Short mmCIF file of C-alpha atoms and ligand atoms in Angstrom, two decimals:
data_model
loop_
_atom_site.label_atom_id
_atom_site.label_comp_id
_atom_site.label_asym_id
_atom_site.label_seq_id
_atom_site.Cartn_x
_atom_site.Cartn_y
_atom_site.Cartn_z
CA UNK X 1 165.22 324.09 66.69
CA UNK X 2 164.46 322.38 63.23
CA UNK X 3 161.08 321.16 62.70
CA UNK X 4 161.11 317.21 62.91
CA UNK X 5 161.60 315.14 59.27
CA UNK X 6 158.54 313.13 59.56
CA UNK X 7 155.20 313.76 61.65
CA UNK X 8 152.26 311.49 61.89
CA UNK X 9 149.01 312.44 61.85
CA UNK X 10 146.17 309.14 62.13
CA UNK X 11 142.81 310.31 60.58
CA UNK X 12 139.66 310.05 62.86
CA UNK X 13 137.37 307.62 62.71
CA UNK X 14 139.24 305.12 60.43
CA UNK X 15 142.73 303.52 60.64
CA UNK X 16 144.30 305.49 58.44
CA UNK X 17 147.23 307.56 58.52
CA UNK X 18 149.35 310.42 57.09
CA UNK X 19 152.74 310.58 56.89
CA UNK X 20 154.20 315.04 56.86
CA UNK X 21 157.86 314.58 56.03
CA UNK X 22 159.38 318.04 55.51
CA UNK X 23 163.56 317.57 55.19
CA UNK X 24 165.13 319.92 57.20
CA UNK X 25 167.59 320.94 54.62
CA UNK X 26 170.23 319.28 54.83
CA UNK X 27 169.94 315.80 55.99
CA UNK X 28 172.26 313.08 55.94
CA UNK X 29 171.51 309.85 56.54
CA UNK X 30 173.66 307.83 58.85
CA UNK X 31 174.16 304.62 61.00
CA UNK X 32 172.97 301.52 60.63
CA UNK X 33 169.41 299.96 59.79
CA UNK X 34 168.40 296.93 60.70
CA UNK X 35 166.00 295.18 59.07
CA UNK X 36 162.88 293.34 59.28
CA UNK X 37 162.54 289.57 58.16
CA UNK X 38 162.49 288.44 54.45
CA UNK X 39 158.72 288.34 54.07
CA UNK X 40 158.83 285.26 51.30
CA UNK X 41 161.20 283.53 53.73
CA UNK X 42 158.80 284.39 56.57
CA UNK X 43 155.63 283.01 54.56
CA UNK X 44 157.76 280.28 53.43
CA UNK X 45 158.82 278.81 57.21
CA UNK X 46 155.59 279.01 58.61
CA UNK X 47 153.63 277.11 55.80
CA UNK X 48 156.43 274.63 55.85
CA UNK X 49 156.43 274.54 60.04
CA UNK X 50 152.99 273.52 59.30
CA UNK X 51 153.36 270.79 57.24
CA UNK X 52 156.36 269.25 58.63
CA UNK X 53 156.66 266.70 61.61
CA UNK X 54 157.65 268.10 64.80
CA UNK X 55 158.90 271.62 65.97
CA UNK X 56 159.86 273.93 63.69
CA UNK X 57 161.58 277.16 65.11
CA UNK X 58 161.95 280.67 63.48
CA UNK X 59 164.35 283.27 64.09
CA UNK X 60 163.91 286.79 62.61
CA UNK X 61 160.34 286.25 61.00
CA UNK X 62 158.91 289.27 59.82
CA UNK X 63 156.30 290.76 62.23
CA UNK X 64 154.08 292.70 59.25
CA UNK X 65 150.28 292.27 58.54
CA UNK X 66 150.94 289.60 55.50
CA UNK X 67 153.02 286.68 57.69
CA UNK X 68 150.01 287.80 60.30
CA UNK X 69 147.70 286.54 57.78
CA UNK X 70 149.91 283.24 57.08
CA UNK X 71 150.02 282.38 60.32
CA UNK X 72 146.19 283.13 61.36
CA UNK X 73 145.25 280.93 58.55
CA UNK X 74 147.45 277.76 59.12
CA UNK X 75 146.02 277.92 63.20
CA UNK X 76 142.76 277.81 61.92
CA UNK X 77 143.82 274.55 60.29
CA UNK X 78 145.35 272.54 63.31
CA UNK X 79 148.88 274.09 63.35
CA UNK X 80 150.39 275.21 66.91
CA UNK X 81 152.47 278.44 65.94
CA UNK X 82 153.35 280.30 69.33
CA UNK X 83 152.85 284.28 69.82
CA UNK X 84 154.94 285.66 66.59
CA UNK X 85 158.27 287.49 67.67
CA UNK X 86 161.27 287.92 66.01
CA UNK X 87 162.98 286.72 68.18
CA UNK X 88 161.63 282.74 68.16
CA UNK X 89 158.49 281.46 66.99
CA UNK X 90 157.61 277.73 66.90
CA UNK X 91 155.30 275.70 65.05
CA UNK X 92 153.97 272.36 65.83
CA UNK X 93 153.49 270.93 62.46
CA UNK X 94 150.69 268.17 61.87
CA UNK X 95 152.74 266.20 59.07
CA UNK X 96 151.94 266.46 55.41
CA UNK X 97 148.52 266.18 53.99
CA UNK X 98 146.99 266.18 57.62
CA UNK X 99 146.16 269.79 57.77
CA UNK X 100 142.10 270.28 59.58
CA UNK X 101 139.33 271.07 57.55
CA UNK X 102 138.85 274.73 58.93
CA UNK X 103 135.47 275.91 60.26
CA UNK X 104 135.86 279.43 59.05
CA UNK X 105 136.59 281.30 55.61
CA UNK X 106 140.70 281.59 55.45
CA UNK X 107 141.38 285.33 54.97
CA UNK X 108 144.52 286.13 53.41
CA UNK X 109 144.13 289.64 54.38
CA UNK X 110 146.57 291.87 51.74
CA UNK X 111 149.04 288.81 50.94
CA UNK X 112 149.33 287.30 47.89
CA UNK X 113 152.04 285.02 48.93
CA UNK X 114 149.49 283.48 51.30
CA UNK X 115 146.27 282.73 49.48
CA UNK X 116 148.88 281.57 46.12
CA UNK X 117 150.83 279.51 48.26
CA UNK X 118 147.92 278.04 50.41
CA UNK X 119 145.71 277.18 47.05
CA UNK X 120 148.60 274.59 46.10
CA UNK X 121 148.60 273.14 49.61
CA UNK X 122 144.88 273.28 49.78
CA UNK X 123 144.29 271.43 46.83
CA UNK X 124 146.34 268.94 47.57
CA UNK X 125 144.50 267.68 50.65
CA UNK X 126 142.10 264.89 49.68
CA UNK X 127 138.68 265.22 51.67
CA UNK X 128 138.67 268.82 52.62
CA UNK X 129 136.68 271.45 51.90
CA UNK X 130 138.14 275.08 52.58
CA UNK X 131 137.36 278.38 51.27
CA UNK X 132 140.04 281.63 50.86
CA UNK X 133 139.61 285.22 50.30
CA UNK X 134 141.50 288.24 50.85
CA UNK X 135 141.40 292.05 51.15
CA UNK X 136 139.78 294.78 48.61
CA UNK X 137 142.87 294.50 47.07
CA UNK X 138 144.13 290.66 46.60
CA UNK X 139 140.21 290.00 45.69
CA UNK X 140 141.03 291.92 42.31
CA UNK X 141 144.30 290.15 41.88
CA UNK X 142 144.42 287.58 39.16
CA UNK X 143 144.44 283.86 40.76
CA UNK X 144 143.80 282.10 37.15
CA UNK X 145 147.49 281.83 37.19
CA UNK X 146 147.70 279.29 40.07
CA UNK X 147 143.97 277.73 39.33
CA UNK X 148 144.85 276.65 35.90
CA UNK X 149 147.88 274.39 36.61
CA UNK X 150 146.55 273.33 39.69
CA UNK X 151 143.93 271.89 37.93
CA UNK X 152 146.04 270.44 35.38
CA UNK X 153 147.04 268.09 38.05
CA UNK X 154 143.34 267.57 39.23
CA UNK X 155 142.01 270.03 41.48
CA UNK X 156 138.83 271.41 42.14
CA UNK X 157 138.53 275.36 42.73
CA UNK X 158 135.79 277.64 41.76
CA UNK X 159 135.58 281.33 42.54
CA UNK X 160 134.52 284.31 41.10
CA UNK X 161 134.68 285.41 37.41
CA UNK X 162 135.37 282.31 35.57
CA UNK X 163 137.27 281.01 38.48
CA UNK X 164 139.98 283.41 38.62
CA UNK X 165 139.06 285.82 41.38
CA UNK X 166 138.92 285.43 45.62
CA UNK X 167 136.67 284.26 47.13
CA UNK X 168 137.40 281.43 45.91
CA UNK X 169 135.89 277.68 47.24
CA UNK X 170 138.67 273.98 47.15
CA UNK X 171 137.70 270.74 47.47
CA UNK X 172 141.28 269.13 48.12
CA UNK X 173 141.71 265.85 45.83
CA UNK X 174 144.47 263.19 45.70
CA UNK X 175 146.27 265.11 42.65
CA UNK X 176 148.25 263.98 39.80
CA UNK X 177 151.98 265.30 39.04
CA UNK X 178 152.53 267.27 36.16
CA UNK X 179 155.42 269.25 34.22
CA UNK X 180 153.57 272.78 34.18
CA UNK X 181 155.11 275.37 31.32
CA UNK X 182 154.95 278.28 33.18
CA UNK X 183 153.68 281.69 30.97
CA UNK X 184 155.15 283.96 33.44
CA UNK X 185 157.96 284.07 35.98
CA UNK X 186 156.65 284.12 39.02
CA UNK X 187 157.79 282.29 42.39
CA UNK X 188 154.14 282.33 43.80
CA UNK X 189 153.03 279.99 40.97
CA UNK X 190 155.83 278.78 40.97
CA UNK X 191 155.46 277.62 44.61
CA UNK X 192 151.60 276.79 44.84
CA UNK X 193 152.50 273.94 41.81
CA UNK X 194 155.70 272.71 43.91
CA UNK X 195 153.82 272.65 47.08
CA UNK X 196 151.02 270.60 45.57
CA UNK X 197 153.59 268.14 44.41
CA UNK X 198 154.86 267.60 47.50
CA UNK X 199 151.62 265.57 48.14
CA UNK X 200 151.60 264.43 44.54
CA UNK X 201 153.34 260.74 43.88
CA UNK X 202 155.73 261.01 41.21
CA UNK X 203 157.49 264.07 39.69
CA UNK X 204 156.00 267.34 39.46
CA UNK X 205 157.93 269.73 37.46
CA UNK X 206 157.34 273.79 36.78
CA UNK X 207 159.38 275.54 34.31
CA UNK X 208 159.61 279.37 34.16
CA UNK X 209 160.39 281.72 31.19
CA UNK X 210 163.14 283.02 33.43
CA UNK X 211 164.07 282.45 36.62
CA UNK X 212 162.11 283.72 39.84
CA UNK X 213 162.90 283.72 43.96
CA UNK X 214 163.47 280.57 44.60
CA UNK X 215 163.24 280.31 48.21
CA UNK X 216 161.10 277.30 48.19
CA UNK X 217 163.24 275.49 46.52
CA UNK X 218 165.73 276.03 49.14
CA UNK X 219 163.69 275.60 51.99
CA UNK X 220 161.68 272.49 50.59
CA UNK X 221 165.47 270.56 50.46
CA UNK X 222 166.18 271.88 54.23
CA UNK X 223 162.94 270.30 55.23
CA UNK X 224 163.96 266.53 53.47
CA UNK X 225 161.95 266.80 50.34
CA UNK X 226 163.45 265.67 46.97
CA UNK X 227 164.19 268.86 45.05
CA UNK X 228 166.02 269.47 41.71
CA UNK X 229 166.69 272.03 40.15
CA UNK X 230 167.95 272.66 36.27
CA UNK X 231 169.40 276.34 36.26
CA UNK X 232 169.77 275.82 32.36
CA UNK X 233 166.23 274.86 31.56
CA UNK X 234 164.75 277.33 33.99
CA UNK X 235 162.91 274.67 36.02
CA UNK X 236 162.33 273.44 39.30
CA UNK X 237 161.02 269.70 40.37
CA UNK X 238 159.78 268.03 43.66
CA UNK X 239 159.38 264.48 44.16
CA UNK X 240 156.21 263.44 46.30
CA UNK X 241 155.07 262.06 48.65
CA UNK X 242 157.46 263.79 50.49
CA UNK X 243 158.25 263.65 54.11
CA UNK X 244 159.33 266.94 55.79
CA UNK X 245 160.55 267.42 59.21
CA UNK X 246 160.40 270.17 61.48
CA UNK X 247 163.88 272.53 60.87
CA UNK X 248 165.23 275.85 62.46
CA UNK X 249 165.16 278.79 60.13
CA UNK X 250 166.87 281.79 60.29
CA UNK X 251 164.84 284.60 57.85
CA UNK X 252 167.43 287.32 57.02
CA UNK X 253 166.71 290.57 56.38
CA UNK X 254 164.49 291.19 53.02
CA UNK X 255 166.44 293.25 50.49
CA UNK X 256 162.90 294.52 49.07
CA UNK X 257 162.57 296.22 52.48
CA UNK X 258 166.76 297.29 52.12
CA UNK X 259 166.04 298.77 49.12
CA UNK X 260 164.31 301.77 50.32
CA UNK X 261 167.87 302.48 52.56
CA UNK X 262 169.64 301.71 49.43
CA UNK X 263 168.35 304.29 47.24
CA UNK X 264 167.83 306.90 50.20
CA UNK X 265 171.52 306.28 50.85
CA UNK X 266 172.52 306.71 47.00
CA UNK X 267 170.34 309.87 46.53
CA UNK X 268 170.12 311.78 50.13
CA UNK X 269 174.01 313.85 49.68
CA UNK X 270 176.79 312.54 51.99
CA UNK X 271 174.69 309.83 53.42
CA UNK X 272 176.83 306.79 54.99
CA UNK X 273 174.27 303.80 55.67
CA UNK X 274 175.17 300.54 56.96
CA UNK X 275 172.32 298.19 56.25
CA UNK X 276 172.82 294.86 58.21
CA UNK X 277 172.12 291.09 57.83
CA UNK X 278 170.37 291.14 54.02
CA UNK X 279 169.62 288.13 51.89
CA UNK X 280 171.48 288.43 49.34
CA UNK X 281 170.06 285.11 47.24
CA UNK X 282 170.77 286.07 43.51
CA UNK X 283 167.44 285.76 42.69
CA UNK X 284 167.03 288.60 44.56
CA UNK X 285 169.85 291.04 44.01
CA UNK X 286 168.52 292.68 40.97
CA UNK X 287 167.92 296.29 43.06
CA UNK X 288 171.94 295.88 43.66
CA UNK X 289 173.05 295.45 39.82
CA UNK X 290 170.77 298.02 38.72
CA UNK X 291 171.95 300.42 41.25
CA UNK X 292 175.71 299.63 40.88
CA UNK X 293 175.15 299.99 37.31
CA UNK X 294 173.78 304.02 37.76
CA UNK X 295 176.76 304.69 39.76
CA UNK X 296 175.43 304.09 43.56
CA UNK X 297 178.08 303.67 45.90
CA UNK X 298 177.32 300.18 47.88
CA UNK X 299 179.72 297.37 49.36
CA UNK X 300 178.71 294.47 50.48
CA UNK X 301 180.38 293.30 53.64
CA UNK X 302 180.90 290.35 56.09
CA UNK X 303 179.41 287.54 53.47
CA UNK X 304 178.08 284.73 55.23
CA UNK X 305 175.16 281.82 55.08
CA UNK X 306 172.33 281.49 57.51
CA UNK X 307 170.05 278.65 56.90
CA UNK X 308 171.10 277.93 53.21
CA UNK X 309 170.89 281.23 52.45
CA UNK X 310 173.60 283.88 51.78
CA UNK X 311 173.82 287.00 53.70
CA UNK X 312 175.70 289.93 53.75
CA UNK X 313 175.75 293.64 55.35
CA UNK X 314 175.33 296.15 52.43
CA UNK X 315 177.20 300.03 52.79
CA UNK X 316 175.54 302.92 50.83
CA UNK X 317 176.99 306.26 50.59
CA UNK X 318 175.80 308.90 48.18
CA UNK X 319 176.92 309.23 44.72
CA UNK X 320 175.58 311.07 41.36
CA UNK X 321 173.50 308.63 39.52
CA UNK X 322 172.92 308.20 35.85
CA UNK X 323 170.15 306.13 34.00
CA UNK X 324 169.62 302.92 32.55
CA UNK X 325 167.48 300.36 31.28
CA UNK X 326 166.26 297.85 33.21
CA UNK X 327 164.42 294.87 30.92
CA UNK X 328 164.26 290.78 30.90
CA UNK X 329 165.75 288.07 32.66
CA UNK X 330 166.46 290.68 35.61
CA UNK X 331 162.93 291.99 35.80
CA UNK X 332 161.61 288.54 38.53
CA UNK X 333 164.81 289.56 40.26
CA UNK X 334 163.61 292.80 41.69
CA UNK X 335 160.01 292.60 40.78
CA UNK X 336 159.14 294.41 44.11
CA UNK X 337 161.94 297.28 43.81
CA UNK X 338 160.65 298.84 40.38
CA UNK X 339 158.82 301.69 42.18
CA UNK X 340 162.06 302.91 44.73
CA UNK X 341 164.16 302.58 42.14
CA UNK X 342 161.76 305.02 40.03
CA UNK X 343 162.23 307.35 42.82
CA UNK X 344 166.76 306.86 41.86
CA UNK X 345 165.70 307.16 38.30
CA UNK X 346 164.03 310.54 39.01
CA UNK X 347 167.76 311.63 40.75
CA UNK X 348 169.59 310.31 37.72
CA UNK X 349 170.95 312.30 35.38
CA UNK X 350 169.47 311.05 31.86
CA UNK X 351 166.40 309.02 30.81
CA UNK X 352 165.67 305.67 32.69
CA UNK X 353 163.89 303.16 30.59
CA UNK X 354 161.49 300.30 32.46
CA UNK X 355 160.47 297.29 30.35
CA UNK X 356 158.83 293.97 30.45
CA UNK X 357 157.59 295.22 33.75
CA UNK X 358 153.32 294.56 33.32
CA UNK X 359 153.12 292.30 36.39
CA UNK X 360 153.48 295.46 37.98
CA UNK X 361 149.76 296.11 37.23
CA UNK X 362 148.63 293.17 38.91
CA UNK X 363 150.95 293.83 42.95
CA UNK X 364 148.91 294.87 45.73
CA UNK X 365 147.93 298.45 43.03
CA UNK X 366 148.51 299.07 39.89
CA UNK X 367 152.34 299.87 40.53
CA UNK X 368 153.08 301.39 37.12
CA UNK X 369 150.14 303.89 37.28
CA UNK X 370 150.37 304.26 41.24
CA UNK X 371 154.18 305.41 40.85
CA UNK X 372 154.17 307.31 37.73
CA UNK X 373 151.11 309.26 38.82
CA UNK X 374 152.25 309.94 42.29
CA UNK X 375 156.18 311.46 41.56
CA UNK X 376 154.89 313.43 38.73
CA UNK X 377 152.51 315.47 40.90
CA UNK X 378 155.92 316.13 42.82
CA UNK X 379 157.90 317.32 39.84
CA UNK X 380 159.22 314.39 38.54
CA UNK X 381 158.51 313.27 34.74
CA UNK X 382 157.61 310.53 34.54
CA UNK X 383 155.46 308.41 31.35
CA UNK X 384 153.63 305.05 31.69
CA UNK X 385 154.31 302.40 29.21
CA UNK X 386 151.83 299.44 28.51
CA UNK X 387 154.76 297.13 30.00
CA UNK X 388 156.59 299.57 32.29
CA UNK X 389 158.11 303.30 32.55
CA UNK X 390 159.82 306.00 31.10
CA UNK X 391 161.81 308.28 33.66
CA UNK X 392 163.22 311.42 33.07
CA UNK X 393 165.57 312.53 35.81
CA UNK X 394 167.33 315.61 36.74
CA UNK X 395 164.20 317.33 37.46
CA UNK X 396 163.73 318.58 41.23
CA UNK X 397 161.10 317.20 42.93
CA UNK X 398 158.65 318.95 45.57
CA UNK X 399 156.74 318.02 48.17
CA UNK X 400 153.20 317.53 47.38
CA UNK X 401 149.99 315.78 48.49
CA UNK X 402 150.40 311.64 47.41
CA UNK X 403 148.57 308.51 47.81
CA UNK X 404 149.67 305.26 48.84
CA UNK X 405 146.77 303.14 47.01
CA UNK X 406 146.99 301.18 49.91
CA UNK X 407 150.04 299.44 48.89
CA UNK X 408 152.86 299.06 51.29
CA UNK X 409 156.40 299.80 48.67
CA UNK X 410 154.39 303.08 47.17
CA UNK X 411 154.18 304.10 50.93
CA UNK X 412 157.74 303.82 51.09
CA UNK X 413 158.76 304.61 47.94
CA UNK X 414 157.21 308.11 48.16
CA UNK X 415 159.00 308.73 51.69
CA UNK X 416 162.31 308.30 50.15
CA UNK X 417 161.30 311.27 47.19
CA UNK X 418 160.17 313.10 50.05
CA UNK X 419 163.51 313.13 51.53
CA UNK X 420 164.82 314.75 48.47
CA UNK X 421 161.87 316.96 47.78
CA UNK X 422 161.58 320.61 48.47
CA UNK X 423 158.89 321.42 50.99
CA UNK X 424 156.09 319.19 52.95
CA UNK X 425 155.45 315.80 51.37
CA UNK X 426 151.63 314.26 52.75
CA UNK X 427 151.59 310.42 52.27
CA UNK X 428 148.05 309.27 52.83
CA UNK X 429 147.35 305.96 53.43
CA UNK X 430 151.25 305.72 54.96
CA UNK X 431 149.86 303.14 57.18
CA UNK X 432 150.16 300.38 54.55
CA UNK X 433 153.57 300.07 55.05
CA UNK X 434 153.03 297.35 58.19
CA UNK X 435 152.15 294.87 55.42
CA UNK X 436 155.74 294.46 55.15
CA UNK X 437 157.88 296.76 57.35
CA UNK X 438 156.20 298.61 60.50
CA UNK X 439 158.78 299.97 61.76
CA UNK X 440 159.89 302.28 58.40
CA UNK X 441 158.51 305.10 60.14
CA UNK X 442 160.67 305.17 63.62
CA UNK X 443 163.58 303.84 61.42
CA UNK X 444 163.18 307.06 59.15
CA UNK X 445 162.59 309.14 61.90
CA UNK X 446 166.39 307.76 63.78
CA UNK X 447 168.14 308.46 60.78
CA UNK X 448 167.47 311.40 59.91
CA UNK X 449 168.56 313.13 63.36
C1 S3P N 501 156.72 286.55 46.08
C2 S3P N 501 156.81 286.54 44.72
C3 S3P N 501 156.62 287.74 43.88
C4 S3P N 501 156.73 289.01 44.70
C5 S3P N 501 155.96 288.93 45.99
C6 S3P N 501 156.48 287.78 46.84
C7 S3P N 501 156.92 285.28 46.82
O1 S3P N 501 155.32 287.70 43.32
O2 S3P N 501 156.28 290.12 43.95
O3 S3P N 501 156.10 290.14 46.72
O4 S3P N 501 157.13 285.31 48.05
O5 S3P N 501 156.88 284.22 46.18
P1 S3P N 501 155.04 286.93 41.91
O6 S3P N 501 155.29 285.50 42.12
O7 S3P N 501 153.58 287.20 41.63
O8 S3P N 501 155.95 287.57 40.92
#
């Protein structure tokens, strides 16, 4: 009998663990994946539950560590959110601007969604005092970026290093609405300004150098708040006070976590994956132009909507890739999916060229260095650029001793080399993945049969 794919070993006397994956040459992946919830959809319904009037119910949340952290945070200020399932989850909002002082520190654990998010709301509750924090990790992450407009309209945050690192202490204030010029393009700032203005009288406006996730947006209209948007201008504007009522959300599947099928599909030979029920929101869908562009085989099948917003089932099968360039506008659209789709640019054929890509350095690691670093010490050739990544693929990979750096999509990523790789791969730290999708592991595992 072949030796199983992937073996877990837990290391004593902490909570880490190693992922052994040894292929069994050869594999093919087939079947179907499901997948978890849409983690910034997941974030996204239970902040909102919270702030709304009345029940709020949630189908298909994510169950990982970060919407954990979302949820823990938002009881600890007055909200009722039942035992989180997939399958429903309510939440007994307390109406806008009526969140509870909390008694405790509000730990946002590894999530940067949460503590972003939560600073706009935070602020924007007159007569509370609340302090946030965070992991080793999202206590090195910059948080200028949401302070400085934040206090644009008003509000009062200090924190470590000038302000801009967790912990980090609020007094909530009646704020002021503003039209905030965004430097970067990202959906968290993004979001904490909108959310803000949704306790903000007048018109609070952000605009973005280009355009990120913008499932806020979406969600804020299902709710009843006054949202416009100006795809031409890049910006997005909410009109406050507003008054949001409890909803039912469906959370489809989260193409960030798809994307590790989608490249193990494109690069594993004669794979046939059928990944089910993915958002497919086009601020998303960058992983699926990039790929279709190097020549991987997906469809996407049985389009539909859920909730306001579009869904589809996506069908890999493997095919020879070639390189390409991936730089701008697309860059917010698959922020998260730069370091699996390293691991396709290593299988391509040519030299795969990464720019505009230095948020990267500031995810839960330093995803430039934590990528490059780990698939050259398994053969691949791979050089870090200030901004991003130079790939040169072709070269066959081995299995070697890696690192996650604690981050969930270098856990992953690294799993899907390994499948490819010649020999044992050793992924310490594996156990990161449940930030965002704990059951990779037994999903691997039923694939690869
Ligand atoms: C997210 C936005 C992105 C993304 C993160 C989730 C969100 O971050 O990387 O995983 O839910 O708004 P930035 O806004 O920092 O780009």
């Amino acid at each position: 009998m072949s030796a199983p794919v992937l073996t877990i070993t837990a290391a004593a006397e902490s909570s880490a663990t190693a992922w052994h994956i040894q292929p069994t040459h050869p594999i093919a992946l087939q079947g179907s994946v499901q997948i978890p919830g849409d983690k910034s959809i997941s974030h996204r319904a239970l902040m909102l539950g919270a702030l709304a009037t009345g029940e709020t119910t949630i189908r298909g949340l994510l169950l990982g560590e970060d919407p954990r952290s979302t949820a823990a945070c938002f009881r600890a200020m007055g909200a009722q959110i039942s035992e989180l399932n997939p399958e429903l989850v309510t939440v007994r909002g307390l109406g806008l601007g009526l969140l509870q002082e909390p008694d405790r520190v509000l730990d946002a654990g590894n999530s940067g969604t949460t503590l972003r998010l939560m600073m706009g709301i935070l602020a924007s509750h007159p007569d509370r005092f609340f302090t946030v924090t965070g992991d080793d990790s999202l206590r090195s992450r910059p948080m200028g970026r949401v302070v400085a407009p934040l206090r644009q309209m008003g509000a009062q945050i200090w924190g470590r290093k000038g302000d801009t690192l967790a912990p980090l202490a609020i007094k909530g204030q009646q704020l002021k609405p503003i039209h905030y010029q965004s430097p970067i393009a990202s959906a968290q700032v993004k979001s904490a300004v909108l959310l803000a203005g949704l306790m903000t009288e007048g018109q609070t406006t952000v605009t973005e150098p280009a355009l990120s996730r913008d499932h806020s947006e979406r969600m804020f209209r299902a709710f009843g708040a006054g949202v416009m948007v100006d795809p031409e201008r890049l910006s997005a504007t909410v009109v406050g006070p507003a008054q949001l009522r409890g909803q039912s959300v469906i959370v489809p599947g989260d193409i960030s976590s798809a994307a590790f099928w989608l490249v193990a599909g494109a690069i594993v030979p004669d794979s046939n994956l059928l990944i089910e029920n993915v958002g497919i929101n086009p601020t998303r869908t960058g992983i699926l132009d990039v790929l279709l562009e190097m020549g991987a085989d997906i469809t996407l099948e049985n389009r539909r909507e859920a909730a306001g917003e579009p869904v589809a089932d996506l069908r890999v099968r493997s095919s020879a890739l070639k390189a390409c360039t991936i730089e701008g506008a697309i860059l917010p659209r698959l922020i998260d999916e730069i370091p699996v789709l390293a691991v396709a640019a290593a299988m391509a054929q040519g030299t795969t060229i990464v720019r505009d890509a230095e948020e990267l350095r500031v995810k839960e690691s330093d995803r430039l260095a934590a990528i490059a670093s780990q698939l050259n010490r398994m053969g691949a050739r791979v050089t870090e650029r200030p901004d991003g990544l130079e790939i040169a693929g072709g070269h066959p990979l081995n299995g070697a001793e890696v690192d996650s750096f604690t981050d969930h999509r270098i856990a992953m990523s690294l799993a899907i080399a390994a499948l490819v790789a010649t020999g044992t791969t050793t992924i310490h730290r594996a156990e990161a993945a449940a930030i965002s999708y704990p059951a990779f592991a037994d999903t691997l595992k039923t694939l690869c049969l």
